[in-house]
PDB file of N, CA and C in Angstrom:
ATOM      1  N   UNK A   1     113.637 180.474  73.228  1.00 70.00           N
ATOM      2  CA  UNK A   1     112.346 181.024  73.606  1.00 70.00           C
ATOM      3  C   UNK A   1     112.164 182.383  72.939  1.00 70.00           C
ATOM      4  N   UNK A   2     110.959 182.647  72.492  1.00 74.00           N
ATOM      5  CA  UNK A   2     110.664 183.897  71.796  1.00 74.00           C
ATOM      6  C   UNK A   2     110.387 184.982  72.829  1.00 74.00           C
ATOM      7  N   UNK A   3     111.030 186.109  72.641  1.00 81.00           N
ATOM      8  CA  UNK A   3     110.830 187.222  73.567  1.00 81.00           C
ATOM      9  C   UNK A   3     109.569 187.993  73.190  1.00 81.00           C
ATOM     10  N   UNK A   4     109.168 188.861  74.099  1.00 79.00           N
ATOM     11  CA  UNK A   4     107.982 189.683  73.865  1.00 79.00           C
ATOM     12  C   UNK A   4     108.200 190.624  72.692  1.00 79.00           C
ATOM     13  N   UNK A   5     109.391 191.131  72.558  1.00 82.00           N
ATOM     14  CA  UNK A   5     109.711 192.048  71.448  1.00 82.00           C
ATOM     15  C   UNK A   5     109.625 191.326  70.097  1.00 82.00           C
ATOM     16  N   UNK A   6     110.124 190.090  70.039  1.00 82.00           N
ATOM     17  CA  UNK A   6     110.035 189.305  68.800  1.00 82.00           C
ATOM     18  C   UNK A   6     108.583 188.965  68.477  1.00 82.00           C
ATOM     19  N   UNK A   7     107.787 188.671  69.508  1.00 82.00           N
ATOM     20  CA  UNK A   7     106.366 188.377  69.288  1.00 82.00           C
ATOM     21  C   UNK A   7     105.651 189.576  68.703  1.00 82.00           C
ATOM     22  N   UNK A   8     105.922 190.757  69.216  1.00 85.00           N
ATOM     23  CA  UNK A   8     105.308 191.971  68.688  1.00 85.00           C
ATOM     24  C   UNK A   8     105.692 192.175  67.228  1.00 85.00           C
ATOM     25  N   UNK A   9     106.954 191.905  66.921  1.00 85.00           N
ATOM     26  CA  UNK A   9     107.419 192.056  65.533  1.00 85.00           C
ATOM     27  C   UNK A   9     106.670 191.094  64.615  1.00 85.00           C
ATOM     28  N   UNK A  10     106.519 189.832  65.045  1.00 84.00           N
ATOM     29  CA  UNK A  10     105.816 188.839  64.240  1.00 84.00           C
ATOM     30  C   UNK A  10     104.353 189.210  64.059  1.00 84.00           C
ATOM     31  N   UNK A  11     103.695 189.666  65.138  1.00 83.00           N
ATOM     32  CA  UNK A  11     102.292 190.052  65.024  1.00 83.00           C
ATOM     33  C   UNK A  11     102.117 191.216  64.061  1.00 83.00           C
ATOM     34  N   UNK A  12     103.022 192.176  64.088  1.00 85.00           N
ATOM     35  CA  UNK A  12     102.947 193.302  63.152  1.00 85.00           C
ATOM     36  C   UNK A  12     103.060 192.815  61.715  1.00 85.00           C
ATOM     37  N   UNK A  13     103.975 191.900  61.462  1.00 82.00           N
ATOM     38  CA  UNK A  13     104.148 191.362  60.105  1.00 82.00           C
ATOM     39  C   UNK A  13     102.921 190.577  59.654  1.00 82.00           C
ATOM     40  N   UNK A  14     102.367 189.772  60.563  1.00 83.00           N
ATOM     41  CA  UNK A  14     101.186 188.977  60.221  1.00 83.00           C
ATOM     42  C   UNK A  14     100.012 189.888  59.886  1.00 83.00           C
ATOM     43  N   UNK A  15      99.786 190.902  60.700  1.00 81.00           N
ATOM     44  CA  UNK A  15      98.677 191.817  60.436  1.00 81.00           C
ATOM     45  C   UNK A  15      98.928 192.678  59.209  1.00 81.00           C
ATOM     46  N   UNK A  16     100.173 193.002  58.938  1.00 81.00           N
ATOM     47  CA  UNK A  16     100.480 193.800  57.755  1.00 81.00           C
ATOM     48  C   UNK A  16     100.110 193.037  56.487  1.00 81.00           C
ATOM     49  N   UNK A  17     100.303 191.740  56.502  1.00 79.00           N
ATOM     50  CA  UNK A  17      99.980 190.913  55.340  1.00 79.00           C
ATOM     51  C   UNK A  17      98.523 190.451  55.376  1.00 79.00           C
ATOM     52  N   UNK A  18      98.046 190.021  56.529  1.00 79.00           N
ATOM     53  CA  UNK A  18      96.728 189.407  56.626  1.00 79.00           C
ATOM     54  C   UNK A  18      95.567 190.369  56.652  1.00 79.00           C
ATOM     55  N   UNK A  19      95.767 191.574  57.156  1.00 80.00           N
ATOM     56  CA  UNK A  19      94.662 192.511  57.277  1.00 80.00           C
ATOM     57  C   UNK A  19      94.054 192.903  55.934  1.00 80.00           C
ATOM     58  N   UNK A  20      94.836 193.245  54.907  1.00 79.00           N
ATOM     59  CA  UNK A  20      94.209 193.564  53.615  1.00 79.00           C
ATOM     60  C   UNK A  20      93.418 192.395  53.024  1.00 79.00           C
ATOM     61  N   UNK A  21      93.899 191.182  53.212  1.00 77.00           N
ATOM     62  CA  UNK A  21      93.176 190.014  52.699  1.00 77.00           C
ATOM     63  C   UNK A  21      91.855 189.828  53.441  1.00 77.00           C
ATOM     64  N   UNK A  22      91.855 190.073  54.726  1.00 82.00           N
ATOM     65  CA  UNK A  22      90.615 189.903  55.487  1.00 82.00           C
ATOM     66  C   UNK A  22      89.608 190.999  55.164  1.00 82.00           C
ATOM     67  N   UNK A  23      90.071 192.196  54.816  1.00 85.00           N
ATOM     68  CA  UNK A  23      89.154 193.285  54.466  1.00 85.00           C
ATOM     69  C   UNK A  23      88.349 192.919  53.224  1.00 85.00           C
ATOM     70  N   UNK A  24      88.970 192.265  52.266  1.00 82.00           N
ATOM     71  CA  UNK A  24      88.259 191.844  51.057  1.00 82.00           C
ATOM     72  C   UNK A  24      87.153 190.846  51.403  1.00 82.00           C
ATOM     73  N   UNK A  25      87.439 189.892  52.277  1.00 85.00           N
ATOM     74  CA  UNK A  25      86.421 188.914  52.681  1.00 85.00           C
ATOM     75  C   UNK A  25      85.290 189.574  53.462  1.00 85.00           C
ATOM     76  N   UNK A  26      85.629 190.499  54.335  1.00 90.00           N
ATOM     77  CA  UNK A  26      84.602 191.196  55.109  1.00 90.00           C
ATOM     78  C   UNK A  26      83.714 192.019  54.182  1.00 90.00           C
ATOM     79  N   UNK A  27      84.312 192.706  53.219  1.00 90.00           N
ATOM     80  CA  UNK A  27      83.532 193.511  52.275  1.00 90.00           C
ATOM     81  C   UNK A  27      82.598 192.625  51.453  1.00 90.00           C
ATOM     82  N   UNK A  28      83.063 191.466  51.031  1.00 88.00           N
ATOM     83  CA  UNK A  28      82.213 190.546  50.275  1.00 88.00           C
ATOM     84  C   UNK A  28      81.041 190.071  51.127  1.00 88.00           C
ATOM     85  N   UNK A  29      81.307 189.722  52.377  1.00 91.00           N
ATOM     86  CA  UNK A  29      80.255 189.242  53.263  1.00 91.00           C
ATOM     87  C   UNK A  29      79.210 190.326  53.514  1.00 91.00           C
ATOM     88  N   UNK A  30      79.668 191.541  53.760  1.00 94.00           N
ATOM     89  CA  UNK A  30      78.730 192.642  53.993  1.00 94.00           C
ATOM     90  C   UNK A  30      77.884 192.903  52.756  1.00 94.00           C
ATOM     91  N   UNK A  31      78.507 192.909  51.583  1.00 91.00           N
ATOM     92  CA  UNK A  31      77.734 193.150  50.362  1.00 91.00           C
ATOM     93  C   UNK A  31      76.744 192.023  50.100  1.00 91.00           C
ATOM     94  N   UNK A  32      77.115 190.801  50.431  1.00 90.00           N
ATOM     95  CA  UNK A  32      76.207 189.669  50.255  1.00 90.00           C
ATOM     96  C   UNK A  32      75.005 189.787  51.189  1.00 90.00           C
ATOM     97  N   UNK A  33      75.245 190.191  52.430  1.00 93.00           N
ATOM     98  CA  UNK A  33      74.148 190.352  53.378  1.00 93.00           C
ATOM     99  C   UNK A  33      73.218 191.476  52.925  1.00 93.00           C
ATOM    100  N   UNK A  34      73.778 192.583  52.475  1.00 94.00           N
ATOM    101  CA  UNK A  34      72.949 193.696  52.021  1.00 94.00           C
ATOM    102  C   UNK A  34      72.144 193.339  50.775  1.00 94.00           C
ATOM    103  N   UNK A  35      72.765 192.626  49.847  1.00 91.00           N
ATOM    104  CA  UNK A  35      72.045 192.198  48.651  1.00 91.00           C
ATOM    105  C   UNK A  35      70.896 191.258  49.013  1.00 91.00           C
ATOM    106  N   UNK A  36      71.147 190.345  49.934  1.00 91.00           N
ATOM    107  CA  UNK A  36      70.103 189.430  50.376  1.00 91.00           C
ATOM    108  C   UNK A  36      68.963 190.202  51.046  1.00 91.00           C
ATOM    109  N   UNK A  37      69.310 191.175  51.862  1.00 93.00           N
ATOM    110  CA  UNK A  37      68.288 191.976  52.543  1.00 93.00           C
ATOM    111  C   UNK A  37      67.411 192.716  51.530  1.00 93.00           C
ATOM    112  N   UNK A  38      68.024 193.279  50.506  1.00 93.00           N
ATOM    113  CA  UNK A  38      67.265 193.990  49.477  1.00 93.00           C
ATOM    114  C   UNK A  38      66.365 193.032  48.717  1.00 93.00           C
ATOM    115  N   UNK A  39      66.891 191.870  48.344  1.00 90.00           N
ATOM    116  CA  UNK A  39      66.096 190.889  47.593  1.00 90.00           C
ATOM    117  C   UNK A  39      64.923 190.370  48.428  1.00 90.00           C
ATOM    118  N   UNK A  40      65.149 190.135  49.706  1.00 91.00           N
ATOM    119  CA  UNK A  40      64.081 189.646  50.567  1.00 91.00           C
ATOM    120  C   UNK A  40      62.991 190.707  50.720  1.00 91.00           C
ATOM    121  N   UNK A  41      63.397 191.978  50.794  1.00 93.00           N
ATOM    122  CA  UNK A  41      62.400 193.041  50.941  1.00 93.00           C
ATOM    123  C   UNK A  41      61.536 193.193  49.680  1.00 93.00           C
ATOM    124  N   UNK A  42      62.045 192.740  48.533  1.00 93.00           N
ATOM    125  CA  UNK A  42      61.281 192.835  47.285  1.00 93.00           C
ATOM    126  C   UNK A  42      60.305 191.674  47.102  1.00 93.00           C
ATOM    127  N   UNK A  43      60.496 190.611  47.862  1.00 91.00           N
ATOM    128  CA  UNK A  43      59.589 189.472  47.764  1.00 91.00           C
ATOM    129  C   UNK A  43      60.345 188.180  47.521  1.00 91.00           C
ATOM    130  N   UNK A  44      59.599 187.077  47.423  1.00 90.00           N
ATOM    131  CA  UNK A  44      60.268 185.775  47.279  1.00 90.00           C
ATOM    132  C   UNK A  44      60.898 185.538  45.907  1.00 90.00           C
ATOM    133  N   UNK A  45      60.316 186.092  44.846  1.00 92.00           N
ATOM    134  CA  UNK A  45      60.843 185.827  43.507  1.00 92.00           C
ATOM    135  C   UNK A  45      62.250 186.398  43.292  1.00 92.00           C
ATOM    136  N   UNK A  46      62.512 187.653  43.645  1.00 90.00           N
ATOM    137  CA  UNK A  46      63.888 188.150  43.485  1.00 90.00           C
ATOM    138  C   UNK A  46      64.893 187.389  44.343  1.00 90.00           C
ATOM    139  N   UNK A  47      64.477 186.958  45.518  1.00 90.00           N
ATOM    140  CA  UNK A  47      65.375 186.189  46.379  1.00 90.00           C
ATOM    141  C   UNK A  47      65.710 184.836  45.755  1.00 90.00           C
ATOM    142  N   UNK A  48      64.701 184.167  45.209  1.00 92.00           N
ATOM    143  CA  UNK A  48      64.950 182.878  44.549  1.00 92.00           C
ATOM    144  C   UNK A  48      65.838 183.065  43.314  1.00 92.00           C
ATOM    145  N   UNK A  49      65.612 184.161  42.569  1.00 92.00           N
ATOM    146  CA  UNK A  49      66.461 184.434  41.407  1.00 92.00           C
ATOM    147  C   UNK A  49      67.907 184.633  41.840  1.00 92.00           C
ATOM    148  N   UNK A  50      68.107 185.318  42.962  1.00 91.00           N
ATOM    149  CA  UNK A  50      69.465 185.534  43.477  1.00 91.00           C
ATOM    150  C   UNK A  50      70.126 184.199  43.829  1.00 91.00           C
ATOM    151  N   UNK A  51      69.371 183.296  44.438  1.00 91.00           N
ATOM    152  CA  UNK A  51      69.916 181.984  44.791  1.00 91.00           C
ATOM    153  C   UNK A  51      70.333 181.214  43.538  1.00 91.00           C
ATOM    154  N   UNK A  52      69.466 181.206  42.518  1.00 93.00           N
ATOM    155  CA  UNK A  52      69.801 180.499  41.275  1.00 93.00           C
ATOM    156  C   UNK A  52      71.025 181.115  40.596  1.00 93.00           C
ATOM    157  N   UNK A  53      71.078 182.423  40.550  1.00 92.00           N
ATOM    158  CA  UNK A  53      72.222 183.092  39.919  1.00 92.00           C
ATOM    159  C   UNK A  53      73.507 182.799  40.681  1.00 92.00           C
ATOM    160  N   UNK A  54      73.440 182.798  42.017  1.00 90.00           N
ATOM    161  CA  UNK A  54      74.632 182.477  42.808  1.00 90.00           C
ATOM    162  C   UNK A  54      75.124 181.060  42.522  1.00 90.00           C
ATOM    163  N   UNK A  55      74.218 180.122  42.348  1.00 93.00           N
ATOM    164  CA  UNK A  55      74.624 178.750  42.046  1.00 93.00           C
ATOM    165  C   UNK A  55      75.313 178.657  40.680  1.00 93.00           C
ATOM    166  N   UNK A  56      74.761 179.345  39.690  1.00 95.00           N
ATOM    167  CA  UNK A  56      75.379 179.342  38.357  1.00 95.00           C
ATOM    168  C   UNK A  56      76.761 179.989  38.410  1.00 95.00           C
ATOM    169  N   UNK A  57      76.866 181.104  39.133  1.00 91.00           N
ATOM    170  CA  UNK A  57      78.156 181.787  39.262  1.00 91.00           C
ATOM    171  C   UNK A  57      79.175 180.885  39.952  1.00 91.00           C
ATOM    172  N   UNK A  58      78.764 180.141  40.954  1.00 91.00           N
ATOM    173  CA  UNK A  58      79.701 179.259  41.654  1.00 91.00           C
ATOM    174  C   UNK A  58      80.197 178.127  40.752  1.00 91.00           C
ATOM    175  N   UNK A  59      79.320 177.593  39.877  1.00 92.00           N
ATOM    176  CA  UNK A  59      79.776 176.564  38.935  1.00 92.00           C
ATOM    177  C   UNK A  59      80.822 177.140  37.975  1.00 92.00           C
ATOM    178  N   UNK A  60      80.577 178.320  37.454  1.00 91.00           N
ATOM    179  CA  UNK A  60      81.527 178.956  36.537  1.00 91.00           C
ATOM    180  C   UNK A  60      82.822 179.264  37.257  1.00 91.00           C
ATOM    181  N   UNK A  61      82.732 179.777  38.478  1.00 89.00           N
ATOM    182  CA  UNK A  61      83.923 180.090  39.277  1.00 89.00           C
ATOM    183  C   UNK A  61      84.741 178.829  39.552  1.00 89.00           C
ATOM    184  N   UNK A  62      84.060 177.741  39.911  1.00 93.00           N
ATOM    185  CA  UNK A  62      84.756 176.491  40.199  1.00 93.00           C
ATOM    186  C   UNK A  62      85.479 175.968  38.959  1.00 93.00           C
ATOM    187  N   UNK A  63      84.842 176.051  37.798  1.00 89.00           N
ATOM    188  CA  UNK A  63      85.487 175.618  36.563  1.00 89.00           C
ATOM    189  C   UNK A  63      86.744 176.442  36.290  1.00 89.00           C
ATOM    190  N   UNK A  64      86.628 177.758  36.400  1.00 85.00           N
ATOM    191  CA  UNK A  64      87.790 178.627  36.169  1.00 85.00           C
ATOM    192  C   UNK A  64      88.899 178.366  37.160  1.00 85.00           C
ATOM    193  N   UNK A  65      88.548 178.134  38.422  1.00 87.00           N
ATOM    194  CA  UNK A  65      89.555 177.853  39.442  1.00 87.00           C
ATOM    195  C   UNK A  65      90.273 176.534  39.159  1.00 87.00           C
ATOM    196  N   UNK A  66      89.529 175.530  38.729  1.00 89.00           N
ATOM    197  CA  UNK A  66      90.140 174.230  38.412  1.00 89.00           C
ATOM    198  C   UNK A  66      91.109 174.341  37.242  1.00 89.00           C
ATOM    199  N   UNK A  67      90.709 175.056  36.208  1.00 85.00           N
ATOM    200  CA  UNK A  67      91.584 175.242  35.048  1.00 85.00           C
ATOM    201  C   UNK A  67      92.834 176.011  35.451  1.00 85.00           C
ATOM    202  N   UNK A  68      92.670 177.035  36.263  1.00 85.00           N
ATOM    203  CA  UNK A  68      93.821 177.836  36.687  1.00 85.00           C
ATOM    204  C   UNK A  68      94.787 177.024  37.546  1.00 85.00           C
ATOM    205  N   UNK A  69      94.270 176.207  38.460  1.00 89.00           N
ATOM    206  CA  UNK A  69      95.146 175.393  39.296  1.00 89.00           C
ATOM    207  C   UNK A  69      95.856 174.320  38.493  1.00 89.00           C
ATOM    208  N   UNK A  70      95.146 173.698  37.563  1.00 88.00           N
ATOM    209  CA  UNK A  70      95.789 172.683  36.722  1.00 88.00           C
ATOM    210  C   UNK A  70      96.879 173.319  35.869  1.00 88.00           C
ATOM    211  N   UNK A  71      96.601 174.510  35.327  1.00 87.00           N
ATOM    212  CA  UNK A  71      97.609 175.209  34.531  1.00 87.00           C
ATOM    213  C   UNK A  71      98.818 175.590  35.355  1.00 87.00           C
ATOM    214  N   UNK A  72      98.597 176.017  36.607  1.00 88.00           N
ATOM    215  CA  UNK A  72      99.716 176.370  37.476  1.00 88.00           C
ATOM    216  C   UNK A  72     100.577 175.154  37.796  1.00 88.00           C
ATOM    217  N   UNK A  73      99.944 174.023  38.015  1.00 91.00           N
ATOM    218  CA  UNK A  73     100.697 172.797  38.301  1.00 91.00           C
ATOM    219  C   UNK A  73     101.521 172.381  37.084  1.00 91.00           C
ATOM    220  N   UNK A  74     100.903 172.398  35.916  1.00 90.00           N
ATOM    221  CA  UNK A  74     101.626 171.989  34.705  1.00 90.00           C
ATOM    222  C   UNK A  74     102.752 172.969  34.376  1.00 90.00           C
ATOM    223  N   UNK A  75     102.498 174.259  34.551  1.00 89.00           N
ATOM    224  CA  UNK A  75     103.538 175.255  34.301  1.00 89.00           C
ATOM    225  C   UNK A  75     104.690 175.088  35.289  1.00 89.00           C
ATOM    226  N   UNK A  76     104.363 174.825  36.543  1.00 90.00           N
ATOM    227  CA  UNK A  76     105.402 174.595  37.545  1.00 90.00           C
ATOM    228  C   UNK A  76     106.254 173.380  37.228  1.00 90.00           C
ATOM    229  N   UNK A  77     105.633 172.337  36.747  1.00 92.00           N
ATOM    230  CA  UNK A  77     106.403 171.141  36.367  1.00 92.00           C
ATOM    231  C   UNK A  77     107.339 171.445  35.201  1.00 92.00           C
ATOM    232  N   UNK A  78     106.818 172.189  34.213  1.00 90.00           N
ATOM    233  CA  UNK A  78     107.672 172.527  33.071  1.00 90.00           C
ATOM    234  C   UNK A  78     108.833 173.422  33.492  1.00 90.00           C
ATOM    235  N   UNK A  79     108.574 174.361  34.393  1.00 90.00           N
ATOM    236  CA  UNK A  79     109.665 175.208  34.894  1.00 90.00           C
ATOM    237  C   UNK A  79     110.687 174.375  35.653  1.00 90.00           C
ATOM    238  N   UNK A  80     110.198 173.410  36.435  1.00 91.00           N
ATOM    239  CA  UNK A  80     111.103 172.539  37.182  1.00 91.00           C
ATOM    240  C   UNK A  80     111.968 171.686  36.280  1.00 91.00           C
ATOM    241  N   UNK A  81     111.431 171.321  35.108  1.00 91.00           N
ATOM    242  CA  UNK A  81     112.208 170.531  34.150  1.00 91.00           C
ATOM    243  C   UNK A  81     113.136 171.408  33.320  1.00 91.00           C
ATOM    244  N   UNK A  82     113.000 172.733  33.469  1.00 89.00           N
ATOM    245  CA  UNK A  82     113.878 173.645  32.740  1.00 89.00           C
ATOM    246  C   UNK A  82     113.375 174.031  31.363  1.00 89.00           C
ATOM    247  N   UNK A  83     112.156 173.640  31.005  1.00 88.00           N
ATOM    248  CA  UNK A  83     111.599 173.956  29.690  1.00 88.00           C
ATOM    249  C   UNK A  83     110.778 175.245  29.801  1.00 88.00           C
ATOM    250  N   UNK A  84     111.476 176.380  29.902  1.00 89.00           N
ATOM    251  CA  UNK A  84     110.817 177.661  30.159  1.00 89.00           C
ATOM    252  C   UNK A  84     110.000 178.153  28.968  1.00 89.00           C
ATOM    253  N   UNK A  85     110.444 177.867  27.751  1.00 91.00           N
ATOM    254  CA  UNK A  85     109.687 178.301  26.574  1.00 91.00           C
ATOM    255  C   UNK A  85     108.320 177.610  26.510  1.00 91.00           C
ATOM    256  N   UNK A  86     108.318 176.313  26.750  1.00 91.00           N
ATOM    257  CA  UNK A  86     107.060 175.572  26.733  1.00 91.00           C
ATOM    258  C   UNK A  86     106.163 175.997  27.899  1.00 91.00           C
ATOM    259  N   UNK A  87     106.760 176.294  29.052  1.00 88.00           N
ATOM    260  CA  UNK A  87     105.990 176.765  30.208  1.00 88.00           C
ATOM    261  C   UNK A  87     105.346 178.105  29.899  1.00 88.00           C
ATOM    262  N   UNK A  88     106.071 178.998  29.255  1.00 88.00           N
ATOM    263  CA  UNK A  88     105.527 180.309  28.892  1.00 88.00           C
ATOM    264  C   UNK A  88     104.372 180.154  27.903  1.00 88.00           C
ATOM    265  N   UNK A  89     104.555 179.266  26.920  1.00 89.00           N
ATOM    266  CA  UNK A  89     103.504 179.028  25.929  1.00 89.00           C
ATOM    267  C   UNK A  89     102.251 178.457  26.591  1.00 89.00           C
ATOM    268  N   UNK A  90     102.426 177.524  27.529  1.00 86.00           N
ATOM    269  CA  UNK A  90     101.284 176.929  28.205  1.00 86.00           C
ATOM    270  C   UNK A  90     100.573 177.957  29.081  1.00 86.00           C
ATOM    271  N   UNK A  91     101.333 178.804  29.750  1.00 84.00           N
ATOM    272  CA  UNK A  91     100.723 179.821  30.608  1.00 84.00           C
ATOM    273  C   UNK A  91      99.896 180.811  29.783  1.00 84.00           C
ATOM    274  N   UNK A  92     100.425 181.196  28.643  1.00 87.00           N
ATOM    275  CA  UNK A  92      99.666 182.102  27.770  1.00 87.00           C
ATOM    276  C   UNK A  92      98.394 181.428  27.251  1.00 87.00           C
ATOM    277  N   UNK A  93      98.477 180.150  26.930  1.00 84.00           N
ATOM    278  CA  UNK A  93      97.307 179.411  26.478  1.00 84.00           C
ATOM    279  C   UNK A  93      96.259 179.330  27.587  1.00 84.00           C
ATOM    280  N   UNK A  94      96.687 179.101  28.817  1.00 79.00           N
ATOM    281  CA  UNK A  94      95.755 179.026  29.943  1.00 79.00           C
ATOM    282  C   UNK A  94      95.093 180.377  30.214  1.00 79.00           C
ATOM    283  N   UNK A  95      95.831 181.460  30.044  1.00 79.00           N
ATOM    284  CA  UNK A  95      95.247 182.783  30.232  1.00 79.00           C
ATOM    285  C   UNK A  95      94.154 183.053  29.214  1.00 79.00           C
ATOM    286  N   UNK A  96      94.351 182.582  27.985  1.00 79.00           N
ATOM    287  CA  UNK A  96      93.316 182.758  26.964  1.00 79.00           C
ATOM    288  C   UNK A  96      92.085 181.924  27.295  1.00 79.00           C
ATOM    289  N   UNK A  97      92.279 180.731  27.878  1.00 68.00           N
ATOM    290  CA  UNK A  97      91.180 179.827  28.189  1.00 68.00           C
ATOM    291  C   UNK A  97      90.344 180.356  29.348  1.00 68.00           C
ATOM    292  N   UNK A  98      91.012 180.859  30.362  1.00 59.00           N
ATOM    293  CA  UNK A  98      90.288 181.345  31.556  1.00 59.00           C
ATOM    294  C   UNK A  98      89.863 182.753  31.286  1.00 59.00           C
TER     295      UNK A  98
END
Protein backbone atom coordinates (compact mmCIF):
# COMPACT_ATOMS: atom_id res chain seq x y z
CA UNK A 1 0.00 0.00 0.00
CA UNK A 2 1.25 3.47 -0.86
CA UNK A 3 1.76 5.77 2.09
CA UNK A 4 0.78 9.41 2.22
CA UNK A 5 4.44 10.45 2.09
CA UNK A 6 5.03 8.40 -1.09
CA UNK A 7 1.89 9.89 -2.66
CA UNK A 8 3.14 13.41 -1.98
CA UNK A 9 6.48 12.51 -3.55
CA UNK A 10 4.77 11.14 -6.68
CA UNK A 11 2.50 14.18 -7.00
CA UNK A 12 5.50 16.51 -6.76
CA UNK A 13 7.27 14.59 -9.53
CA UNK A 14 4.18 14.55 -11.74
CA UNK A 15 3.64 18.29 -11.36
CA UNK A 16 7.33 19.01 -11.84
CA UNK A 17 7.18 17.33 -15.25
CA UNK A 18 3.58 18.03 -16.27
CA UNK A 19 3.19 21.65 -15.24
CA UNK A 20 5.56 23.15 -17.86
CA UNK A 21 3.85 21.12 -20.60
CA UNK A 22 0.42 22.32 -19.52
CA UNK A 23 1.57 25.97 -19.44
CA UNK A 24 2.39 25.77 -23.15
CA UNK A 25 -1.11 24.45 -23.94
CA UNK A 26 -2.77 27.08 -21.78
CA UNK A 27 -0.74 29.86 -23.44
CA UNK A 28 -1.73 28.58 -26.89
CA UNK A 29 -5.41 28.45 -25.93
CA UNK A 30 -5.35 31.96 -24.49
CA UNK A 31 -3.60 33.37 -27.55
CA UNK A 32 -6.09 31.61 -29.82
CA UNK A 33 -9.04 33.08 -27.92
CA UNK A 34 -7.54 36.57 -28.01
CA UNK A 35 -6.77 36.33 -31.72
CA UNK A 36 -10.32 35.19 -32.40
CA UNK A 37 -11.71 38.06 -30.32
CA UNK A 38 -9.65 40.59 -32.28
CA UNK A 39 -10.66 39.10 -35.64
CA UNK A 40 -14.34 39.06 -34.69
CA UNK A 41 -14.18 42.70 -33.59
CA UNK A 42 -12.81 43.63 -37.05
CA UNK A 43 -15.71 42.00 -38.87
CA UNK A 44 -16.61 38.76 -40.62
CA UNK A 45 -13.93 38.86 -43.33
CA UNK A 46 -10.87 38.78 -41.04
CA UNK A 47 -12.49 36.02 -38.99
CA UNK A 48 -13.14 33.91 -42.09
CA UNK A 49 -9.55 34.53 -43.25
CA UNK A 50 -8.32 33.30 -39.86
CA UNK A 51 -10.38 30.11 -40.21
CA UNK A 52 -9.00 29.41 -43.70
CA UNK A 53 -5.42 30.08 -42.60
CA UNK A 54 -5.84 27.80 -39.57
CA UNK A 55 -7.03 24.99 -41.84
CA UNK A 56 -4.05 25.38 -44.17
CA UNK A 57 -1.67 25.47 -41.20
CA UNK A 58 -3.20 22.29 -39.78
CA UNK A 59 -2.71 20.44 -43.10
CA UNK A 60 0.96 21.48 -43.20
CA UNK A 61 1.40 20.58 -39.52
CA UNK A 62 -0.20 17.16 -40.04
CA UNK A 63 2.09 16.43 -42.99
CA UNK A 64 5.19 17.39 -41.00
CA UNK A 65 4.05 15.34 -38.01
CA UNK A 66 3.45 12.27 -40.19
CA UNK A 67 6.89 12.53 -41.79
CA UNK A 68 8.53 12.99 -38.40
CA UNK A 69 6.76 9.98 -36.87
CA UNK A 70 7.54 7.76 -39.84
CA UNK A 71 11.18 8.84 -39.68
CA UNK A 72 11.32 8.12 -35.95
CA UNK A 73 9.89 4.64 -36.47
CA UNK A 74 12.32 3.83 -39.29
CA UNK A 75 15.28 5.23 -37.35
CA UNK A 76 14.27 3.21 -34.29
CA UNK A 77 14.11 0.03 -36.34
CA UNK A 78 17.56 0.69 -37.80
CA UNK A 79 18.97 1.34 -34.32
CA UNK A 80 17.36 -1.87 -33.10
CA UNK A 81 19.03 -3.79 -35.92
CA UNK A 82 22.37 -2.24 -34.95
CA UNK A 83 22.83 -0.26 -38.18
CA UNK A 84 23.67 3.06 -36.49
CA UNK A 85 25.37 4.64 -39.52
CA UNK A 86 22.32 4.13 -41.71
CA UNK A 87 20.04 5.34 -38.88
CA UNK A 88 22.10 8.53 -38.54
CA UNK A 89 21.97 9.10 -42.30
CA UNK A 90 18.20 8.59 -42.37
CA UNK A 91 17.66 10.93 -39.42
CA UNK A 92 19.68 13.67 -41.10
CA UNK A 93 17.70 13.17 -44.31
CA UNK A 94 14.41 13.45 -42.39
CA UNK A 95 15.56 16.66 -40.71
CA UNK A 96 16.24 18.19 -44.11
CA UNK A 97 12.78 17.10 -45.35
CA UNK A 98 10.83 18.46 -42.39
